[in-house]
mmCIF file of C-alpha atoms in Angstrom:
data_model
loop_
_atom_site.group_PDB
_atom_site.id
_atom_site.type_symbol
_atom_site.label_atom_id
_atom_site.label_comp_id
_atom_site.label_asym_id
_atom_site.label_seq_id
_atom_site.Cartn_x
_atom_site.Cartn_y
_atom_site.Cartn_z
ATOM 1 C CA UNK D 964 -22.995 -136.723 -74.516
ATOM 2 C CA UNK D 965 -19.671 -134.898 -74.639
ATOM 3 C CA UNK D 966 -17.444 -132.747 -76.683
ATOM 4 C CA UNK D 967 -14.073 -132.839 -77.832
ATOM 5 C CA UNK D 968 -13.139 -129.907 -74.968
ATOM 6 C CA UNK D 969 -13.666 -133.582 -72.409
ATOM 7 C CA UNK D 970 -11.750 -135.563 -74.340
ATOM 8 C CA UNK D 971 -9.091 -137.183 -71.483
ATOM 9 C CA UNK D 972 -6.807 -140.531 -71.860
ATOM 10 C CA UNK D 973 -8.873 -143.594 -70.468
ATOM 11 C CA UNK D 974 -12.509 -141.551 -71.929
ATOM 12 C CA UNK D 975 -14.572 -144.450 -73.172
ATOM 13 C CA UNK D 976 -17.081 -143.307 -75.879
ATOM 14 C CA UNK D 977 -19.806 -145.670 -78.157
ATOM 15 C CA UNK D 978 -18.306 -145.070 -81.644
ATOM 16 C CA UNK D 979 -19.079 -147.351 -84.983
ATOM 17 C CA UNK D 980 -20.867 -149.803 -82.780
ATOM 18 C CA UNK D 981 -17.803 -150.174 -80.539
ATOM 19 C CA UNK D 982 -16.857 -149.462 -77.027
ATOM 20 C CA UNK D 983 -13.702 -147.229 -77.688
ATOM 21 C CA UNK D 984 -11.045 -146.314 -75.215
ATOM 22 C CA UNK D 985 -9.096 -142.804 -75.931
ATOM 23 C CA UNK D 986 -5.835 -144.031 -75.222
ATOM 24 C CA UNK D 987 -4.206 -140.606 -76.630
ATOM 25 C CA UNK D 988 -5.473 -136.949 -77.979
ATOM 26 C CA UNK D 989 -3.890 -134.144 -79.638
ATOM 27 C CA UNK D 990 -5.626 -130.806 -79.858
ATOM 28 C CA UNK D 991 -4.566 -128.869 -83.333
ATOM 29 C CA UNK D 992 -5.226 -125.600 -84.156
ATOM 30 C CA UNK D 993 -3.577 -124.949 -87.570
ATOM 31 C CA UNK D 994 -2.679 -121.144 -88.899
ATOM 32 C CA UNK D 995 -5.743 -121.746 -91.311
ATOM 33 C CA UNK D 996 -9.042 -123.453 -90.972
ATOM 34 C CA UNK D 997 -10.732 -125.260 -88.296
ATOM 35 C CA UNK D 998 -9.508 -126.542 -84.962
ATOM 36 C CA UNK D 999 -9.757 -130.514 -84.985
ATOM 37 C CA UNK D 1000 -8.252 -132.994 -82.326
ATOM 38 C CA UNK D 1001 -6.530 -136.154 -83.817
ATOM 39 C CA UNK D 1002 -7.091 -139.449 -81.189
ATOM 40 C CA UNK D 1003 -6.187 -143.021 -80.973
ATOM 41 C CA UNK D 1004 -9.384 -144.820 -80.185
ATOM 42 C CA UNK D 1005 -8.791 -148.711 -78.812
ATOM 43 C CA UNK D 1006 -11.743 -151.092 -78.989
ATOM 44 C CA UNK D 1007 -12.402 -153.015 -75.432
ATOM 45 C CA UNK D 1008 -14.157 -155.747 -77.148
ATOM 46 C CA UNK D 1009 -11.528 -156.701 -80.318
ATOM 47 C CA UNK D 1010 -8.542 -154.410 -78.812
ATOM 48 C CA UNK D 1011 -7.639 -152.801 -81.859
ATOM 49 C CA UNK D 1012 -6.482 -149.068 -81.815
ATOM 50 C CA UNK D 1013 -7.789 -146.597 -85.051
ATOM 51 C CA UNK D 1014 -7.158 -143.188 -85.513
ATOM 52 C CA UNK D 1015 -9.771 -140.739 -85.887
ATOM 53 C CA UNK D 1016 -10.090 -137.420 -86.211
ATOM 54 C CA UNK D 1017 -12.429 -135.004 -84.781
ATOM 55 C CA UNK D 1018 -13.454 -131.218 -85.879
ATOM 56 C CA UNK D 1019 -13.371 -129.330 -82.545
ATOM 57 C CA UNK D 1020 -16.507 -128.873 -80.673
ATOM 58 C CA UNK D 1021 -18.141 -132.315 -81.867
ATOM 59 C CA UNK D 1022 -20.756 -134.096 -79.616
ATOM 60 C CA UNK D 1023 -19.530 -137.730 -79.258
ATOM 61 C CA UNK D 1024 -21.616 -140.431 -77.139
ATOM 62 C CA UNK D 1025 -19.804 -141.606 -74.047
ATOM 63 C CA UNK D 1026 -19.891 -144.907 -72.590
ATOM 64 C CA UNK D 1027 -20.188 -145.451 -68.742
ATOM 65 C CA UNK D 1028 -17.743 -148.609 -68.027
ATOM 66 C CA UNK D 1029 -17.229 -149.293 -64.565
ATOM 67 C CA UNK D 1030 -14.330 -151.267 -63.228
ATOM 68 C CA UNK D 1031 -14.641 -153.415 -60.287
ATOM 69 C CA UNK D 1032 -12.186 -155.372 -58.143
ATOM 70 C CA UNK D 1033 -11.890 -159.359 -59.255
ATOM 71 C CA UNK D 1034 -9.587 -161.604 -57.801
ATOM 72 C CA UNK D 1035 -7.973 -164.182 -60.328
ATOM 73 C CA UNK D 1036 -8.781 -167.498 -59.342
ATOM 74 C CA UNK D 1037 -7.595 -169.842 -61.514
ATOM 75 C CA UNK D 1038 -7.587 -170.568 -65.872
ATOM 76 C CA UNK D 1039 -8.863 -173.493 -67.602
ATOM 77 C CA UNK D 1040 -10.322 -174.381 -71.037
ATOM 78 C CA UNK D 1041 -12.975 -171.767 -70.706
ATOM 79 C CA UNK D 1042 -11.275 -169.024 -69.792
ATOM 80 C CA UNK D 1043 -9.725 -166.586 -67.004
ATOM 81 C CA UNK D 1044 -11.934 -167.091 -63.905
ATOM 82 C CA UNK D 1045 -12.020 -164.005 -61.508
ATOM 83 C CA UNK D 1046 -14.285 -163.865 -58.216
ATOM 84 C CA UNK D 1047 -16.032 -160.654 -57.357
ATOM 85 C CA UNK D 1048 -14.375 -160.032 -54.105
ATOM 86 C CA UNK D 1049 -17.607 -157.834 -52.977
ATOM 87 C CA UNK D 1050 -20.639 -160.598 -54.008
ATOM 88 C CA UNK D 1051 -18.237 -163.543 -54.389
ATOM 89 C CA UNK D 1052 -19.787 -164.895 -57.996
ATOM 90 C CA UNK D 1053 -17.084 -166.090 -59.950
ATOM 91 C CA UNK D 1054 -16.904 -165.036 -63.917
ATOM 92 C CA UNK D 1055 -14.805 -166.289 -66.862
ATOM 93 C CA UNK D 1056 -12.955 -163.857 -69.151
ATOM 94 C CA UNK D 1057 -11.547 -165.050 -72.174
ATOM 95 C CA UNK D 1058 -7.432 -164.907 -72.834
ATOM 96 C CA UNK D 1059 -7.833 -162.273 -75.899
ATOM 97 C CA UNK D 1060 -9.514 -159.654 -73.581
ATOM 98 C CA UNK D 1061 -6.397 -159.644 -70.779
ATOM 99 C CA UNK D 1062 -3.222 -157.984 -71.486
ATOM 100 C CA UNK D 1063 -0.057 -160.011 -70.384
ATOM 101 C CA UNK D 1064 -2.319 -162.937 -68.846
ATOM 102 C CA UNK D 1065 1.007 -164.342 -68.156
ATOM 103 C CA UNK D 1066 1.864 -161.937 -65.323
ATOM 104 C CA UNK D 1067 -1.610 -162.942 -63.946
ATOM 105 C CA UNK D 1068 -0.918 -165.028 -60.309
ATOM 106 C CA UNK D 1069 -3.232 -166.492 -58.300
ATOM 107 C CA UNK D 1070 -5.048 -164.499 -55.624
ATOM 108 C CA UNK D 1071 -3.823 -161.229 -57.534
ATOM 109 C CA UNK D 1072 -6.641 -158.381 -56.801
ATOM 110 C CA UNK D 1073 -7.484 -156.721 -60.418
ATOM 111 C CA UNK D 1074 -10.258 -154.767 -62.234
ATOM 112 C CA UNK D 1075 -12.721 -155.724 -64.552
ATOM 113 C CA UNK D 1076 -14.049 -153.185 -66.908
ATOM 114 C CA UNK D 1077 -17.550 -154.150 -67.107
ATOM 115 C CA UNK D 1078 -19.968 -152.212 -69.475
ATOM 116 C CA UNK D 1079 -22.662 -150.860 -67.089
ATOM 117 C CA UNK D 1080 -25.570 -151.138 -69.506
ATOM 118 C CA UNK D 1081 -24.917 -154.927 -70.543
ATOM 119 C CA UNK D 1082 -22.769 -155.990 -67.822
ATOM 120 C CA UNK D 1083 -20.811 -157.275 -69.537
ATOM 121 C CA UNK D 1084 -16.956 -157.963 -69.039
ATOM 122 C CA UNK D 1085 -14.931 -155.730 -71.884
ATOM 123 C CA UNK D 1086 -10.987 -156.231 -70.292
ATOM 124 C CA UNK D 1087 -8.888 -156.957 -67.695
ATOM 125 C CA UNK D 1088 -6.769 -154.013 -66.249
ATOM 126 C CA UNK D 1089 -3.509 -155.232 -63.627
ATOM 127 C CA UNK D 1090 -1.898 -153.099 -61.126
ATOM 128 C CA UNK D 1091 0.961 -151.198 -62.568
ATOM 129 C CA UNK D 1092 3.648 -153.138 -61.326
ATOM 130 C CA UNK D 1093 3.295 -157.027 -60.104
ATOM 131 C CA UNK D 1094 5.716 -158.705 -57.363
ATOM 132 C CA UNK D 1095 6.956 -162.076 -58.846
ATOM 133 C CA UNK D 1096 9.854 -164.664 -58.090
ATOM 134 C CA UNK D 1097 12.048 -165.960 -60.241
ATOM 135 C CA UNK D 1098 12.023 -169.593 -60.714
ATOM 136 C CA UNK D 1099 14.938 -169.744 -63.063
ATOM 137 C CA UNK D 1100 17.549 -167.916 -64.495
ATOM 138 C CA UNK D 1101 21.633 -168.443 -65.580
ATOM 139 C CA UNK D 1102 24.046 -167.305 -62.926
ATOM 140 C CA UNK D 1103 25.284 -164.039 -63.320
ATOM 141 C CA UNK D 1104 29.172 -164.286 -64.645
ATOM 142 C CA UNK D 1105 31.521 -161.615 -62.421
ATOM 143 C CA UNK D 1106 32.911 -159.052 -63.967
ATOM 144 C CA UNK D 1107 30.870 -158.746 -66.885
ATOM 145 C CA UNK D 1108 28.927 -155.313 -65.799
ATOM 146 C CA UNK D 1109 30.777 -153.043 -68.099
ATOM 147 C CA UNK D 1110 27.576 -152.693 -70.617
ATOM 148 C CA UNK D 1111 24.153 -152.995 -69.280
ATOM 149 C CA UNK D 1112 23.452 -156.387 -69.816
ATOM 150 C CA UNK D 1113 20.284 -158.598 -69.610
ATOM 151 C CA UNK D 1114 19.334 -161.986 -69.243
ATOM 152 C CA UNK D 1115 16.349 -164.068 -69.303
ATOM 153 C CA UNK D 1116 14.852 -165.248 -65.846
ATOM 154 C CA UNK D 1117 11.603 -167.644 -65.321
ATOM 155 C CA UNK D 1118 8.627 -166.181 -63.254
ATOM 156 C CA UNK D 1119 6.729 -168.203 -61.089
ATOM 157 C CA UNK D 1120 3.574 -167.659 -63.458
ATOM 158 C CA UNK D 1121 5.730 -168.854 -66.911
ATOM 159 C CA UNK D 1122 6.242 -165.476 -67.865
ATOM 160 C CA UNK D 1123 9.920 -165.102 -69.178
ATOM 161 C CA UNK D 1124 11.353 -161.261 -68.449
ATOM 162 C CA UNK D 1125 14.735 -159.781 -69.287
ATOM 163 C CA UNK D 1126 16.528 -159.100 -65.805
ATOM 164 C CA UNK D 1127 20.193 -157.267 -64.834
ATOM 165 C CA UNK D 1128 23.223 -160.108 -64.154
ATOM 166 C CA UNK D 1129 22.725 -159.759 -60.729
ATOM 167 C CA UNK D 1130 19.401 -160.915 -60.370
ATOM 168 C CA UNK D 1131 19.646 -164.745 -59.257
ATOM 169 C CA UNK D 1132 16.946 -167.291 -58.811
ATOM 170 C CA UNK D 1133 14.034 -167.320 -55.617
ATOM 171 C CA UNK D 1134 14.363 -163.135 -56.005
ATOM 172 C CA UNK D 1135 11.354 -161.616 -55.241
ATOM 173 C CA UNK D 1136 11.191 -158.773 -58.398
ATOM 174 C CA UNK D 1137 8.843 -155.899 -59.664
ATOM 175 C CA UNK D 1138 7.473 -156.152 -63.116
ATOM 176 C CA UNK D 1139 5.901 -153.447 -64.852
ATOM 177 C CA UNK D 1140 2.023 -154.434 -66.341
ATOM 178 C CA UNK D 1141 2.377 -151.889 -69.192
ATOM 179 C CA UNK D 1142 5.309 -153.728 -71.172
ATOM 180 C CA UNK D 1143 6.171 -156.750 -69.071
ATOM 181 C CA UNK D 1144 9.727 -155.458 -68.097
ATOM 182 C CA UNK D 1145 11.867 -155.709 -65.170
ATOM 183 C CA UNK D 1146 11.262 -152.985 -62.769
ATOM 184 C CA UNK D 1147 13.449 -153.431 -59.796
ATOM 185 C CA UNK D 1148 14.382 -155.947 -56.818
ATOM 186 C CA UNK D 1149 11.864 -156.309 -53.940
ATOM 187 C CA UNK D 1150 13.817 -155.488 -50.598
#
């Protein structure tokens, strides 16, 4: 059990039947009545986000989801396949429970939040930022760096990502997880 006082970003709680992540909280004290904190709750098992508020003080249930390092192996009709890199067993995850499976590469190290009661898999979470090539993109034209221009360049996974001009192809780059952009070049 908790209260609203341990409310942090990433708090998982058991709410409507649901694993819930808190993905954001506001604490509100108003000039009259109650305290109450407003949250975004995201399901781990359907993904959606719902807002819900909560007076201040209120007991909530909290979940205890562990993550634990997978290596992606490979994907196939089933799923996602991940190893354990600690026990070696080998698990599918379906596509609707990772987040930008398409920055996913082979051998990449991830973690698997895993509900410790049922052990069972509830998302994928990647490293912040991912090193990728690019397989193909348009050459950059000279001269044309007055506005802060983008074009589209080919990962080696099949992920398309809006890159700089000067960016050319079999450039190692940095992509950020969080909204699949371009980050910077890897020196």
């Amino acid at each position: 059990m908790a209260s609203t006082a341990d409310f942090k970003n990433g708090l998982c709680l058991e709410f409507n039947h649901d694993i819930m992540s808190i993905v954001d909280f506001q604490h509100v004290k108003p000039g009259k009545g109650p305290a109450f904190v407003r949250t975004k709750l995201k399901s781990l098992t359907t993904g959606k986000v719902l807002d819900k508020t909560f007076n201040a003080g209120e007991k909530v249930i909290t979940a205890r989801v562990e993550k634990r390092p997978h290596q992606y192996i490979y994907n196939d009709d089933f799923g996602f396949h991940f190893m354990d890199t600690e026990t070696f067993e080998q698990i599918p995850i379906e596509k609707k429970l990772i987040e930008r499976s398409e920055l996913l590469k082979e051998g990449q190290v991830v973690d698997i939040l895993i509900h410790a009661e049922t052990d069972k898999p509830l998302g994928v979470e990647l490293p912040p930022f991912v090193e990728l090539m690019v397989t193909y993109t348009e050459p950059g034209i000279k001269g044309d760096t007055a506005t802060n221009t983008l074009k589209p360049a080919t990962l080696e996974t099949g992920a398309v990502v809006m890159v700089p001009l000067f960016v050319d192809q079999d450039i190692l780059i940095k992509v950020d997880t969080r909204d699949g952009s371009y980050s910077e070049r890897v020196k």
